Coordinates of C-alpha atoms in Angstrom, one line a residue:
N258 CA 90.2 -40.3 110.6
K259 CA 90.7 -41.4 107.0
A260 CA 87.5 -43.5 107.0
L261 CA 85.3 -40.4 107.4
C262 CA 83.3 -39.4 104.3
G263 CA 80.3 -37.5 103.2
P264 CA 79.3 -33.8 103.9
P265 CA 80.7 -31.5 105.0
L266 CA 83.8 -33.4 103.8
Q267 CA 84.6 -33.5 100.1
T268 CA 85.2 -37.3 100.3
E269 CA 82.2 -39.3 98.8
C270 CA 81.1 -42.4 100.6
P271 CA 81.0 -45.6 98.5
L272 CA 77.6 -47.4 97.8
H273 CA 76.7 -50.1 100.3
P274 CA 76.8 -53.5 98.7
A275 CA 73.6 -54.6 100.4
K276 CA 71.7 -51.7 98.8
Q277 CA 73.0 -52.7 95.4
T278 CA 71.9 -56.3 95.9
T279 CA 68.4 -55.1 97.0
I280 CA 68.0 -52.8 94.0
S281 CA 69.1 -55.6 91.6
S282 CA 66.7 -58.1 93.1
V283 CA 63.8 -55.7 92.9
S284 CA 64.6 -54.9 89.3
A285 CA 64.7 -58.6 88.4
S286 CA 61.4 -59.3 90.1
A287 CA 59.7 -56.4 88.3
T288 CA 61.1 -57.6 84.9
F289 CA 59.8 -61.2 85.6
A290 CA 56.4 -59.9 86.6
I291 CA 56.2 -57.9 83.4
V292 CA 57.1 -60.9 81.3
I293 CA 54.5 -63.1 82.9
A294 CA 51.8 -60.4 82.5
A295 CA 52.7 -60.1 78.8
L296 CA 52.5 -63.8 78.3
V297 CA 49.1 -64.0 80.0
A298 CA 47.8 -61.1 77.9
A299 CA 49.0 -62.7 74.7
I300 CA 47.3 -66.1 75.6
G301 CA 44.1 -64.3 76.5
A302 CA 44.1 -62.4 73.3
G303 CA 44.7 -65.6 71.3
I304 CA 41.7 -67.3 73.0
V305 CA 39.4 -64.3 72.3
L306 CA 40.5 -64.1 68.7
R307 CA 40.0 -67.8 68.2
G308 CA 36.5 -67.6 69.7
W309 CA 35.6 -64.6 67.5
C310 CA 36.8 -66.4 64.3
T311 CA 34.8 -69.5 65.3
S312 CA 31.6 -67.5 65.8
R313 CA 32.1 -65.6 62.5
L314 CA 32.6 -68.9 60.7
C315 CA 29.4 -70.3 62.2
S316 CA 27.4 -67.2 61.4
K317 CA 28.7 -67.3 57.8
K318 CA 27.5 -70.9 57.5
V319 CA 24.0 -70.0 58.8
S320 CA 23.7 -67.0 56.4
S321 CA 24.8 -69.0 53.4
S322 CA 22.2 -71.7 54.2
E323 CA 19.4 -69.0 54.0
Q324 CA 19.0 -67.8 50.4
A325 CA 18.5 -64.2 49.5
V326 CA 15.1 -62.7 49.6
S327 CA 13.3 -62.4 46.4
S328 CA 11.8 -59.3 44.9
M329 CA 8.6 -59.9 46.9
G330 CA 10.6 -60.2 50.1
G331 CA 10.0 -63.9 50.9
A332 CA 12.7 -66.4 51.8
A333 CA 13.7 -69.2 49.5
P334 CA 12.3 -72.6 50.3
A335 CA 14.3 -75.6 51.5
P336 CA 15.4 -78.0 48.7
E337 CA 12.8 -80.6 47.9
G338 CA 13.5 -84.2 47.7
A339 CA 13.1 -86.4 44.7
G340 CA 9.8 -87.9 43.7
G341 CA 6.5 -86.7 45.2
A342 CA 8.0 -84.3 47.8
K343 CA 6.6 -81.4 45.9
K344 CA 3.1 -82.9 46.0
N345 CA 3.1 -83.2 49.8
R346 CA 4.2 -79.6 50.2
S347 CA 3.2 -76.8 52.5
R348 CA 0.8 -78.8 54.8
E349 CA 0.8 -78.8 58.6
G350 CA 4.1 -79.6 60.1
D351 CA 6.2 -78.4 57.2
S352 CA 8.3 -75.9 59.1
H353 CA 10.3 -74.9 56.0
G354 CA 7.5 -73.9 53.7
L355 CA 4.0 -72.5 53.6
I356 CA 1.6 -73.9 56.1
F357 CA -2.0 -73.8 55.0
V358 CA -4.7 -73.3 57.5
R359 CA -7.6 -73.9 55.0
S360 CA -8.3 -77.2 53.3
D361 CA -10.7 -75.7 50.7
R362 CA -7.8 -74.3 48.6
K363 CA -5.4 -76.1 46.3
P364 CA -2.0 -75.7 48.1
F365 CA 1.1 -74.2 46.4
D366 CA 4.6 -73.9 47.7
L367 CA 6.8 -71.0 48.5
Q368 CA 8.6 -71.3 45.2
D369 CA 5.3 -70.8 43.3
L370 CA 4.7 -67.7 45.4
L371 CA 8.2 -66.3 44.8
G372 CA 7.8 -66.9 41.1
A373 CA 4.6 -65.1 40.8
S374 CA 4.3 -61.6 39.4
A375 CA 4.2 -59.2 42.4
E376 CA 2.7 -55.8 42.9
V377 CA 3.3 -53.6 45.9
L378 CA 0.0 -52.7 47.6
G379 CA 1.4 -50.7 50.5
S380 CA 3.8 -50.6 53.4
G381 CA 3.6 -49.6 57.1
N382 CA 5.5 -49.8 60.3
F383 CA 5.3 -53.6 60.6
G384 CA 6.0 -54.5 57.0
S385 CA 4.6 -54.5 53.4
S386 CA 1.8 -56.0 51.4
Y387 CA 2.1 -57.4 48.0
K388 CA -0.4 -58.8 45.4
A389 CA 1.0 -61.9 43.8
V390 CA -0.7 -63.6 40.8
L391 CA 0.3 -67.3 40.5
L392 CA 0.9 -69.1 37.3
D393 CA -2.6 -70.6 37.4
G394 CA -4.1 -67.1 37.6
C395 CA -5.0 -67.3 41.3
A396 CA -4.4 -63.9 43.0
T397 CA -3.2 -63.7 46.6
V398 CA -2.1 -61.0 49.0
V399 CA 1.1 -61.5 50.9
K400 CA 1.7 -59.6 54.0
R401 CA 5.4 -59.5 55.0
Y402 CA 6.1 -58.7 58.6
K403 CA 9.6 -57.9 59.9
E404 CA 8.8 -56.6 63.4
M405 CA 7.8 -59.8 65.1
N406 CA 11.3 -61.2 65.6
N407 CA 10.6 -61.8 69.3
L408 CA 8.1 -64.6 68.5
G409 CA 9.2 -68.2 68.6
R410 CA 8.2 -70.6 65.9
E411 CA 5.7 -72.5 68.1
E412 CA 4.1 -69.4 69.5
F413 CA 3.7 -67.8 66.1
Q414 CA 2.2 -71.0 64.6
E415 CA -0.3 -71.2 67.4
H416 CA -1.4 -67.6 66.8
M417 CA -1.7 -68.2 63.1
R418 CA -3.8 -71.4 63.5
A419 CA -6.1 -69.5 65.8
L420 CA -6.4 -66.7 63.3
G421 CA -7.1 -69.2 60.5
R422 CA -10.1 -70.6 62.5
L423 CA -11.8 -67.2 62.5
R424 CA -14.8 -66.9 60.3
H425 CA -16.7 -63.6 60.0
P426 CA -18.3 -61.9 57.0
N427 CA -16.2 -58.8 57.5
V428 CA -12.9 -60.6 58.1
L429 CA -10.8 -62.1 55.3
P430 CA -9.8 -65.6 56.4
L431 CA -6.1 -66.4 56.5
L432 CA -5.0 -68.9 53.8
A433 CA -1.4 -69.8 54.7
F434 CA 1.6 -68.5 56.6
Y435 CA 5.3 -68.9 56.6
Y436 CA 7.8 -68.5 59.5
R437 CA 11.4 -67.5 59.5
R438 CA 13.3 -65.8 62.3
E439 CA 13.9 -62.6 60.3
E440 CA 10.5 -62.3 58.8
K441 CA 7.0 -63.8 58.6
L442 CA 4.6 -64.1 55.7
L443 CA 0.8 -64.2 55.9
V444 CA -1.1 -65.2 52.7
Y445 CA -4.7 -64.3 52.0
D446 CA -7.0 -64.6 49.0
C447 CA -7.0 -61.3 47.0
V448 CA -10.4 -59.5 47.1
E449 CA -10.6 -56.9 44.3
N450 CA -11.7 -53.5 45.5
G451 CA -12.1 -54.9 49.0
S452 CA -10.3 -52.3 51.0
L453 CA -11.8 -49.9 53.4
A454 CA -10.4 -47.0 51.4
Y455 CA -12.4 -48.2 48.3
F456 CA -15.7 -48.2 50.2
L457 CA -15.0 -44.9 51.8
H458 CA -14.1 -43.1 48.6

């Protein structure tokens, strides 16, 4: 029989046409799936990259709006308007400047504080303390805190107003405070030789 092929005969059998068609269709399907997956991955990567660039651009705008910290560590104040804006500075409700909790002191703004000569008094785990002498000769102590970032503006202001209402012979009353997300400033009158270390030694 001439149609016989395959072992143990030395005549090889031809490939079945149906098998070749199946192999070709499977190969085409796999190629199509790979192309679709590559397109989906490219689109996803483009969306992620666009979102990342947008967030970076927003963060750069926010950082550029906040000026660099001065030598004393405070934040630069918001620009003042024309006219008498500077005279109405730093009172209750001014969220961009110093907020005074005492009415018996002549107010000053954050720019006055940043322009004062500063002397480092000490530093600790929560922040640093500075002695700042204003242009009019008034000496203040500024405590700069950087470890209270979990406090919101309203909560922080509520605590500071409560602290400003405290009156005790052995407690130095709070004069003013300043809120920023990255840091907080507490301003007191400077009492010369008024530290506990001075009285102990």
